[in-house]
Amino acid sequence: MTPSDPAVPDSTLSAITDLLATLVGFETVSSASNLPLVDHVEAYCRRHGAAVERVMDETGRKAALWVTVGPTDRAGYVLSGHSDVVPVEGQDWTHDPFRLTEIDGRLYGRGTSDMKGFLAVCLALLPEMAAAPLARPLHLAISYDEEVGCLGVRPLIARIREQGIAPLGCFVGEPTGMAVVTGHKGKYGAKATFRGRACHSALAPTGVNAIEYAARFIDRVRLTAEGLARDGARDDLYDVPHTTGLTALVQGGTASNIVPDRCTVAFEFRAIAADDPRALAETALAYARDVLVPEMQARDPASGLTVEPTIDYPGLDIAPDAPLVTLAKRLAGRNAHAKVSYGTEAGLFQSLGDIPSVVIGPGDIARAHKADEYVETAELAECAGFVRRLIVESRA
């Protein structure tokens, strides 16, 4: 399939670059407020005739935006992206990460691929949306705190449902190289803290070694993951075709001659559609509660276990022959589809909002979250072509 529309004009590419420079200049790491960016984007959208609603978080320091162009009495399509970026501390950047730098067709800066490049394309084409006689509305959904657990999109989806809006589909613009992604893994992660009893290491048998009990739990997570890799369900569209589990962080102990009374284990499961990551985590935790904790408490009743969930989002799995997938392929000029192991907000749009979703956007996930992140001008142009064809698709 090859789209037949003309090339994206230089003026549009210039507008995209200018908007991307502005967006990159807002240091929207998840620990900071995103309101300066929200203020700017909201004013820009209103200036071009779009209807805009803010959905604030509980702290009043962050907001999501729901932008609508076109009629409000019928279903349309959503273009979705998050405003937050990951930190740059400890990374060796060649360029200022919060100032866009263009070199040989590459635009460097934090968030250029993940995923302010996509937002810049959508905003640059907002005037075209507004000028078109749209038969179906086009919406922009701009969230916050995606990088720390897909938090900000949840109240936004709830607000969409409250308004009775039922979009035909959602395009989540994570960096896929404009490949049409029909699935991503779901994830559940938690921190398990084992509480034992400290004592001098010379009297080790009289204590309860929290690290050693945590090690047995870690081994249970490992054995579960190995079983999934060996005997579990498969989906060969993923680069890692099975569900995975691992321990990512262990903290415990105070000195080499003290039996440790506390150890915290951060672990996760990432699951293909055939598996439930939360259920897998609960099975591992049941071993800790039913086997390990009774052993600990037999030696000291004050021993125990506390669990703090840290991340929980559903996977995405949309049929390759679904109407939205067919449309995405036609707009992108692609015949193939793919699945990715990283998470996105698409699974939440589909599960919480009942909105069919695919993931498609400019850039490459391999460049994200690292020094000298960049997106190519050609990739932004390809994305702009996709959005322009969506505008034509939505016209009267």
Tab-separated table of C-alpha atoms in Angstrom, residues 3-376:
chain	number	residue	atom	x	y	z
A	3	PRO	CA	-0.705	6.528	0.058
A	4	SER	CA	-1.337	8.774	-2.912
A	5	ASP	CA	-1.428	12.187	-1.225
A	6	PRO	CA	1.256	14.830	-1.913
A	7	ALA	CA	4.375	15.242	0.184
A	8	VAL	CA	4.161	17.119	3.460
A	9	PRO	CA	4.994	20.768	2.672
A	10	ASP	CA	8.143	22.384	4.048
A	11	SER	CA	6.010	24.883	5.948
A	12	THR	CA	4.407	22.030	7.889
A	13	LEU	CA	7.786	20.475	8.681
A	14	SER	CA	9.007	23.850	9.867
A	15	ALA	CA	5.963	24.211	12.114
A	16	ILE	CA	6.528	20.718	13.525
A	17	THR	CA	10.161	21.509	14.303
A	18	ASP	CA	9.267	24.809	15.969
A	19	LEU	CA	6.610	23.165	18.103
A	20	LEU	CA	8.940	20.313	19.024
A	21	ALA	CA	11.573	22.829	20.129
A	22	THR	CA	8.995	24.474	22.369
A	23	LEU	CA	7.794	21.179	23.840
A	24	VAL	CA	11.316	19.925	24.498
A	25	GLY	CA	12.051	23.192	26.309
A	26	PHE	CA	9.497	22.294	28.993
A	27	GLU	CA	11.301	20.057	31.510
A	28	THR	CA	8.336	17.786	32.121
A	29	VAL	CA	10.079	15.035	34.072
A	30	SER	CA	7.547	13.179	36.171
A	31	SER	CA	8.805	14.728	39.409
A	32	ALA	CA	7.905	18.228	38.141
A	33	SER	CA	4.665	19.984	37.247
A	34	ASN	CA	3.595	19.832	33.612
A	35	LEU	CA	1.356	22.910	33.901
A	36	PRO	CA	3.663	25.290	31.987
A	37	LEU	CA	3.461	22.945	28.987
A	38	VAL	CA	-0.288	22.507	29.492
A	39	ASP	CA	-0.806	26.278	29.619
A	40	HIS	CA	1.079	26.726	26.356
A	41	VAL	CA	-0.641	23.869	24.515
A	42	GLU	CA	-4.098	24.847	25.736
A	43	ALA	CA	-3.639	28.443	24.559
A	44	TYR	CA	-2.326	27.224	21.191
A	45	CYS	CA	-5.291	24.881	20.683
A	46	ARG	CA	-7.856	27.500	21.660
A	47	ARG	CA	-6.191	29.984	19.336
A	48	HIS	CA	-6.893	27.576	16.491
A	49	GLY	CA	-10.534	27.102	17.428
A	50	ALA	CA	-10.358	23.777	19.263
A	51	ALA	CA	-12.415	22.960	22.340
A	52	VAL	CA	-10.162	22.127	25.292
A	53	GLU	CA	-10.850	20.590	28.690
A	54	ARG	CA	-8.315	20.180	31.503
A	55	VAL	CA	-8.430	17.151	33.758
A	56	MET	CA	-6.440	18.033	36.888
A	57	ASP	CA	-4.707	15.628	39.226
A	58	GLU	CA	-5.393	15.621	42.956
A	59	THR	CA	-2.369	17.787	43.742
A	60	GLY	CA	-3.258	20.558	41.309
A	61	ARG	CA	0.304	20.387	39.905
A	62	LYS	CA	-0.461	18.348	36.802
A	63	ALA	CA	-3.155	18.142	34.180
A	64	ALA	CA	-4.206	16.183	31.155
A	65	LEU	CA	-5.806	17.821	28.121
A	66	TRP	CA	-8.760	16.663	26.046
A	67	VAL	CA	-8.842	18.602	22.783
A	68	THR	CA	-11.656	18.333	20.254
A	69	VAL	CA	-11.855	19.633	16.690
A	70	GLY	CA	-15.044	19.125	14.724
A	71	PRO	CA	-18.566	18.016	15.637
A	72	THR	CA	-19.254	16.826	19.185
A	73	ASP	CA	-22.398	14.790	18.492
A	74	ARG	CA	-20.739	11.823	16.795
A	75	ALA	CA	-17.827	9.440	17.187
A	76	GLY	CA	-14.354	10.200	15.864
A	77	TYR	CA	-10.720	9.314	16.405
A	78	VAL	CA	-8.243	10.047	19.190
A	79	LEU	CA	-4.555	10.911	18.779
A	80	SER	CA	-2.933	10.260	22.134
A	81	GLY	CA	0.419	11.120	23.698
A	82	HIS	CA	1.962	11.758	27.097
A	83	SER	CA	3.632	15.008	28.088
A	84	ASP	CA	6.102	13.634	30.651
A	85	VAL	CA	9.669	12.498	30.000
A	86	VAL	CA	12.223	10.490	31.955
A	87	PRO	CA	15.058	12.232	33.851
A	88	VAL	CA	18.468	13.015	32.338
A	89	GLU	CA	20.571	12.782	35.521
A	90	GLY	CA	23.561	10.475	35.188
A	91	GLN	CA	23.416	10.475	31.392
A	92	ASP	CA	26.265	11.793	29.243
A	93	TRP	CA	24.503	14.095	26.787
A	94	THR	CA	26.411	15.689	23.922
A	95	HIS	CA	23.734	18.382	23.613
A	96	ASP	CA	21.536	20.243	26.076
A	97	PRO	CA	18.704	17.724	26.571
A	98	PHE	CA	16.094	20.450	27.003
A	99	ARG	CA	17.055	22.472	23.957
A	100	LEU	CA	16.304	21.062	20.517
A	101	THR	CA	19.447	20.563	18.436
A	102	GLU	CA	19.240	19.717	14.733
A	103	ILE	CA	22.170	17.935	13.047
A	104	ASP	CA	21.988	16.193	9.666
A	105	GLY	CA	18.267	15.545	9.763
A	106	ARG	CA	18.234	14.444	13.397
A	107	LEU	CA	16.493	16.432	16.120
A	108	TYR	CA	18.126	15.827	19.501
A	109	GLY	CA	16.485	16.428	22.863
A	110	ARG	CA	14.770	14.666	25.732
A	111	GLY	CA	11.401	13.382	24.602
A	112	THR	CA	11.941	13.856	20.875
A	113	SER	CA	11.175	10.168	20.236
A	114	ASP	CA	9.290	9.444	23.445
A	115	MET	CA	7.017	11.138	22.617
A	116	LYS	CA	6.936	14.871	22.057
A	117	GLY	CA	7.699	14.378	18.375
A	118	PHE	CA	4.264	12.847	17.909
A	119	LEU	CA	2.610	15.628	19.896
A	120	ALA	CA	4.404	18.250	17.785
A	121	VAL	CA	3.066	16.640	14.610
A	122	CYS	CA	-0.509	16.593	15.928
A	123	LEU	CA	-0.337	20.197	17.109
A	124	ALA	CA	1.227	21.406	13.866
A	125	LEU	CA	-1.648	19.866	11.936
A	126	LEU	CA	-4.332	21.258	14.245
A	127	PRO	CA	-4.911	24.236	11.907
A	128	GLU	CA	-5.572	21.782	9.046
A	129	MET	CA	-8.020	19.911	11.256
A	130	ALA	CA	-9.796	23.145	12.123
A	131	ALA	CA	-9.965	24.260	8.497
A	132	ALA	CA	-11.351	20.962	7.242
A	133	PRO	CA	-15.105	20.393	7.146
A	134	LEU	CA	-14.862	17.409	9.481
A	135	ALA	CA	-17.737	14.946	9.490
A	136	ARG	CA	-16.180	13.165	12.462
A	137	PRO	CA	-14.282	14.845	15.279
A	138	LEU	CA	-10.589	14.457	15.907
A	139	HIS	CA	-9.405	14.507	19.505
A	140	LEU	CA	-6.014	15.013	21.079
A	141	ALA	CA	-5.498	13.273	24.422
A	142	ILE	CA	-2.414	14.579	26.229
A	143	SER	CA	-1.639	12.864	29.523
A	144	TYR	CA	0.945	13.046	32.306
A	145	ASP	CA	2.905	10.526	34.414
A	146	GLU	CA	2.922	7.813	31.774
A	147	GLU	CA	6.553	7.057	32.554
A	148	VAL	CA	5.789	6.211	36.192
A	149	GLY	CA	2.895	3.838	35.651
A	150	CYS	CA	0.437	5.259	33.099
A	151	LEU	CA	-1.178	7.301	35.875
A	152	GLY	CA	-2.433	10.478	34.218
A	153	VAL	CA	-4.406	8.850	31.430
A	154	ARG	CA	-6.722	7.041	33.864
A	155	PRO	CA	-8.681	10.101	35.078
A	156	LEU	CA	-8.692	11.376	31.500
A	157	ILE	CA	-10.342	8.181	30.288
A	158	ALA	CA	-12.796	8.369	33.187
A	159	ARG	CA	-13.730	11.908	32.141
A	160	ILE	CA	-14.242	10.791	28.530
A	161	ARG	CA	-16.627	8.090	29.731
A	162	GLU	CA	-18.470	10.543	31.996
A	163	GLN	CA	-19.178	12.703	28.960
A	164	GLY	CA	-20.620	9.732	27.097
A	165	ILE	CA	-18.006	9.980	24.351
A	166	ALA	CA	-17.372	6.715	22.487
A	167	PRO	CA	-14.569	7.271	19.959
A	168	LEU	CA	-14.187	4.891	17.050
A	169	GLY	CA	-10.544	4.328	17.909
A	170	CYS	CA	-7.351	5.679	19.390
A	171	PHE	CA	-3.883	6.021	17.871
A	172	VAL	CA	-1.247	6.123	20.619
A	173	GLY	CA	1.861	7.779	19.189
A	174	GLU	CA	4.668	5.935	20.963
A	175	PRO	CA	7.799	5.527	18.817
A	176	THR	CA	7.231	2.526	16.548
A	177	GLY	CA	8.916	3.820	13.393
A	178	MET	CA	5.316	4.235	12.140
A	179	ALA	CA	4.829	0.465	12.278
A	180	VAL	CA	1.282	-0.554	13.202
A	181	VAL	CA	1.462	-2.157	16.649
A	182	THR	CA	-1.528	-4.265	17.648
A	183	GLY	CA	-0.303	-5.568	20.988
A	184	HIS	CA	1.892	-4.882	23.977
A	185	LYS	CA	2.489	-6.749	27.205
A	186	GLY	CA	0.721	-5.960	30.440
A	187	LYS	CA	2.739	-5.422	33.605
A	188	TYR	CA	2.366	-5.815	37.347
A	189	GLY	CA	5.133	-4.864	39.738
A	190	ALA	CA	5.395	-4.613	43.508
A	191	LYS	CA	7.778	-4.204	46.443
A	192	ALA	CA	7.797	-7.030	48.985
A	193	THR	CA	9.382	-6.099	52.334
A	194	PHE	CA	10.407	-8.934	54.653
A	195	ARG	CA	10.674	-8.028	58.352
A	196	GLY	CA	12.834	-10.273	60.499
A	197	ARG	CA	14.711	-9.922	63.792
A	198	ALA	CA	18.182	-8.418	64.058
A	199	CYS	CA	20.942	-9.727	66.299
A	200	HIS	CA	24.733	-9.989	66.402
A	201	SER	CA	25.959	-12.274	63.634
A	202	ALA	CA	27.757	-14.378	66.255
A	203	LEU	CA	24.267	-15.332	67.476
A	204	ALA	CA	22.783	-15.717	63.994
A	205	PRO	CA	20.461	-18.653	64.852
A	206	THR	CA	18.596	-16.465	67.348
A	207	GLY	CA	17.684	-13.893	64.727
A	208	VAL	CA	15.403	-13.977	61.693
A	209	ASN	CA	17.417	-13.176	58.562
A	210	ALA	CA	15.157	-11.074	56.332
A	211	ILE	CA	17.591	-11.210	53.414
A	212	GLU	CA	17.703	-14.993	53.395
A	213	TYR	CA	13.914	-15.246	53.363
A	214	ALA	CA	13.775	-12.608	50.643
A	215	ALA	CA	16.295	-14.692	48.667
A	216	ARG	CA	13.939	-17.655	48.763
A	217	PHE	CA	11.155	-15.427	47.436
A	218	ILE	CA	13.456	-14.138	44.692
A	219	ASP	CA	14.180	-17.729	43.740
A	220	ARG	CA	10.460	-18.416	43.481
A	221	VAL	CA	10.067	-15.480	41.062
A	222	ARG	CA	13.021	-16.816	39.061
A	223	LEU	CA	11.627	-20.344	38.903
A	224	THR	CA	8.244	-19.015	37.789
A	225	ALA	CA	9.906	-16.997	35.032
A	226	GLU	CA	11.966	-19.973	33.892
A	227	GLY	CA	8.844	-22.112	33.748
A	228	LEU	CA	7.071	-19.519	31.613
A	229	ALA	CA	10.050	-19.328	29.266
A	230	ARG	CA	10.248	-23.110	29.007
A	231	ASP	CA	6.615	-24.239	29.006
A	232	GLY	CA	4.447	-21.115	28.871
A	233	ALA	CA	2.207	-19.697	26.180
A	234	ARG	CA	3.820	-18.119	23.121
A	235	ASP	CA	3.098	-15.161	20.883
A	236	ASP	CA	5.780	-14.999	18.215
A	237	LEU	CA	4.947	-11.427	17.187
A	238	TYR	CA	6.853	-10.304	20.314
A	239	ASP	CA	10.646	-10.057	20.323
A	240	VAL	CA	10.462	-11.955	23.638
A	241	PRO	CA	7.592	-14.294	22.767
A	242	HIS	CA	6.598	-15.322	26.294
A	243	THR	CA	5.696	-13.766	29.628
A	244	THR	CA	8.685	-12.698	31.726
A	245	GLY	CA	9.364	-12.144	35.404
A	246	LEU	CA	12.321	-10.797	37.297
A	247	THR	CA	13.619	-9.181	40.460
A	248	ALA	CA	14.980	-5.727	39.682
A	249	LEU	CA	16.004	-4.252	43.035
A	250	VAL	CA	17.028	-5.639	46.435
A	251	GLN	CA	17.713	-3.494	49.507
A	252	GLY	CA	18.546	-4.832	52.948
A	253	GLY	CA	21.023	-5.112	55.758
A	254	THR	CA	23.002	-2.572	57.765
A	255	ALA	CA	26.382	-4.177	58.529
A	256	SER	CA	28.251	-7.392	57.831
A	257	ASN	CA	28.094	-8.472	61.496
A	258	ILE	CA	24.352	-7.890	61.991
A	259	VAL	CA	21.643	-10.346	61.029
A	260	PRO	CA	19.409	-8.174	58.814
A	261	ASP	CA	15.910	-7.486	60.038
A	262	ARG	CA	14.607	-5.962	56.813
A	263	CYS	CA	14.882	-6.620	53.083
A	264	THR	CA	12.837	-5.087	50.276
A	265	VAL	CA	12.495	-6.812	46.903
A	266	ALA	CA	11.143	-5.033	43.814
A	267	PHE	CA	9.877	-7.515	41.231
A	268	GLU	CA	7.657	-7.604	38.157
A	269	PHE	CA	5.903	-9.767	35.607
A	270	ARG	CA	5.297	-8.659	31.997
A	271	ALA	CA	2.677	-10.790	30.301
A	272	ILE	CA	1.442	-11.637	26.842
A	273	ALA	CA	-2.338	-11.770	26.428
A	274	ALA	CA	-2.544	-15.441	27.458
A	275	ASP	CA	-1.246	-14.677	30.977
A	276	ASP	CA	-2.270	-12.388	33.840
A	277	PRO	CA	0.748	-10.587	35.348
A	278	ARG	CA	-1.056	-9.773	38.580
A	279	ALA	CA	-2.100	-13.392	39.054
A	280	LEU	CA	1.487	-14.527	38.527
A	281	ALA	CA	2.711	-12.020	41.103
A	282	GLU	CA	0.027	-13.132	43.559
A	283	THR	CA	1.071	-16.768	43.143
A	284	ALA	CA	4.643	-15.875	44.071
A	285	LEU	CA	3.439	-13.761	46.979
A	286	ALA	CA	1.193	-16.594	48.177
A	287	TYR	CA	4.329	-18.723	48.570
A	288	ALA	CA	5.841	-15.972	50.714
A	289	ARG	CA	2.708	-15.584	52.845
A	290	ASP	CA	1.878	-19.285	53.203
A	291	VAL	CA	5.362	-20.778	53.538
A	292	LEU	CA	7.977	-18.171	54.380
A	293	VAL	CA	6.075	-15.935	56.792
A	294	PRO	CA	4.922	-18.827	59.043
A	295	GLU	CA	8.536	-20.004	59.293
A	296	MET	CA	9.660	-16.494	60.228
A	297	GLN	CA	6.894	-16.009	62.771
A	298	ALA	CA	7.602	-19.358	64.383
A	299	ARG	CA	10.944	-17.862	65.385
A	300	ASP	CA	9.628	-14.352	66.100
A	301	PRO	CA	5.909	-13.489	65.970
A	302	ALA	CA	6.782	-9.885	65.101
A	303	SER	CA	8.244	-10.972	61.777
A	304	GLY	CA	6.184	-10.526	58.650
A	305	LEU	CA	5.721	-9.313	55.118
A	306	THR	CA	4.262	-6.152	53.612
A	307	VAL	CA	3.537	-5.695	49.911
A	308	GLU	CA	3.307	-2.391	48.059
A	309	PRO	CA	2.071	-2.506	44.444
A	310	THR	CA	4.167	-0.160	42.312
A	311	ILE	CA	2.863	-0.526	38.766
A	312	ASP	CA	-0.152	-2.132	37.171
A	313	TYR	CA	-1.340	-1.691	33.612
A	314	PRO	CA	-3.101	-3.997	31.171
A	315	GLY	CA	-1.733	-5.278	27.932
A	316	LEU	CA	-3.066	-4.455	24.493
A	317	ASP	CA	-4.320	-7.093	22.103
A	318	ILE	CA	-6.453	-6.038	19.155
A	319	ALA	CA	-7.349	-8.371	16.316
A	320	PRO	CA	-5.252	-7.825	13.171
A	321	ASP	CA	-8.446	-7.643	11.087
A	322	ALA	CA	-10.174	-5.107	13.370
A	323	PRO	CA	-11.451	-2.033	11.483
A	324	LEU	CA	-9.055	0.286	13.327
A	325	VAL	CA	-6.060	-1.864	12.394
A	326	THR	CA	-7.156	-1.937	8.772
A	327	LEU	CA	-7.513	1.843	8.830
A	328	ALA	CA	-4.117	2.332	10.488
A	329	LYS	CA	-2.423	0.201	7.855
A	330	ARG	CA	-4.109	2.113	5.062
A	331	LEU	CA	-3.186	5.492	6.539
A	332	ALA	CA	0.395	4.375	7.191
A	333	GLY	CA	0.859	2.626	3.864
A	334	ARG	CA	1.748	-0.633	5.622
A	335	ASN	CA	0.587	-4.217	5.225
A	336	ALA	CA	2.238	-5.680	8.316
A	337	HIS	CA	1.595	-5.341	12.017
A	338	ALA	CA	3.720	-6.007	15.085
A	339	LYS	CA	3.705	-6.298	18.878
A	340	VAL	CA	6.057	-4.735	21.438
A	341	SER	CA	7.202	-5.782	24.904
A	342	TYR	CA	7.134	-2.288	26.436
A	343	GLY	CA	3.922	-0.867	27.838
A	344	THR	CA	1.798	2.034	26.596
A	345	GLU	CA	-1.466	3.773	27.421
A	346	ALA	CA	-3.196	1.918	24.577
A	347	GLY	CA	-4.112	-1.001	26.813
A	348	LEU	CA	-5.855	1.397	29.199
A	349	PHE	CA	-7.809	3.124	26.436
A	350	GLN	CA	-9.014	-0.289	25.347
A	351	SER	CA	-9.690	-1.827	28.788
A	352	LEU	CA	-10.941	1.209	30.765
A	353	GLY	CA	-12.427	3.228	27.937
A	354	ASP	CA	-13.622	0.449	25.636
A	355	ILE	CA	-11.873	2.332	22.830
A	356	PRO	CA	-10.156	0.182	20.167
A	357	SER	CA	-6.499	1.204	20.072
A	358	VAL	CA	-3.293	0.734	18.142
A	359	VAL	CA	0.184	2.109	18.777
A	360	ILE	CA	1.866	4.020	15.952
A	361	GLY	CA	4.253	6.945	16.042
A	362	PRO	CA	7.531	8.419	14.803
A	363	GLY	CA	10.917	7.567	16.234
A	364	ASP	CA	12.468	4.457	17.727
A	365	ILE	CA	12.002	3.107	21.251
A	366	ALA	CA	15.686	2.082	21.218
A	367	ARG	CA	16.601	5.800	21.349
A	368	ALA	CA	14.272	6.571	24.251
A	369	HIS	CA	15.365	6.981	27.876
A	370	LYS	CA	19.028	7.415	26.965
A	371	ALA	CA	21.500	10.200	26.263
A	372	ASP	CA	21.238	12.021	22.916
A	373	GLU	CA	17.695	10.867	22.262
A	374	TYR	CA	16.586	11.994	18.803
A	375	VAL	CA	13.919	11.756	16.147
A	376	GLU	CA	14.560	12.126	12.439
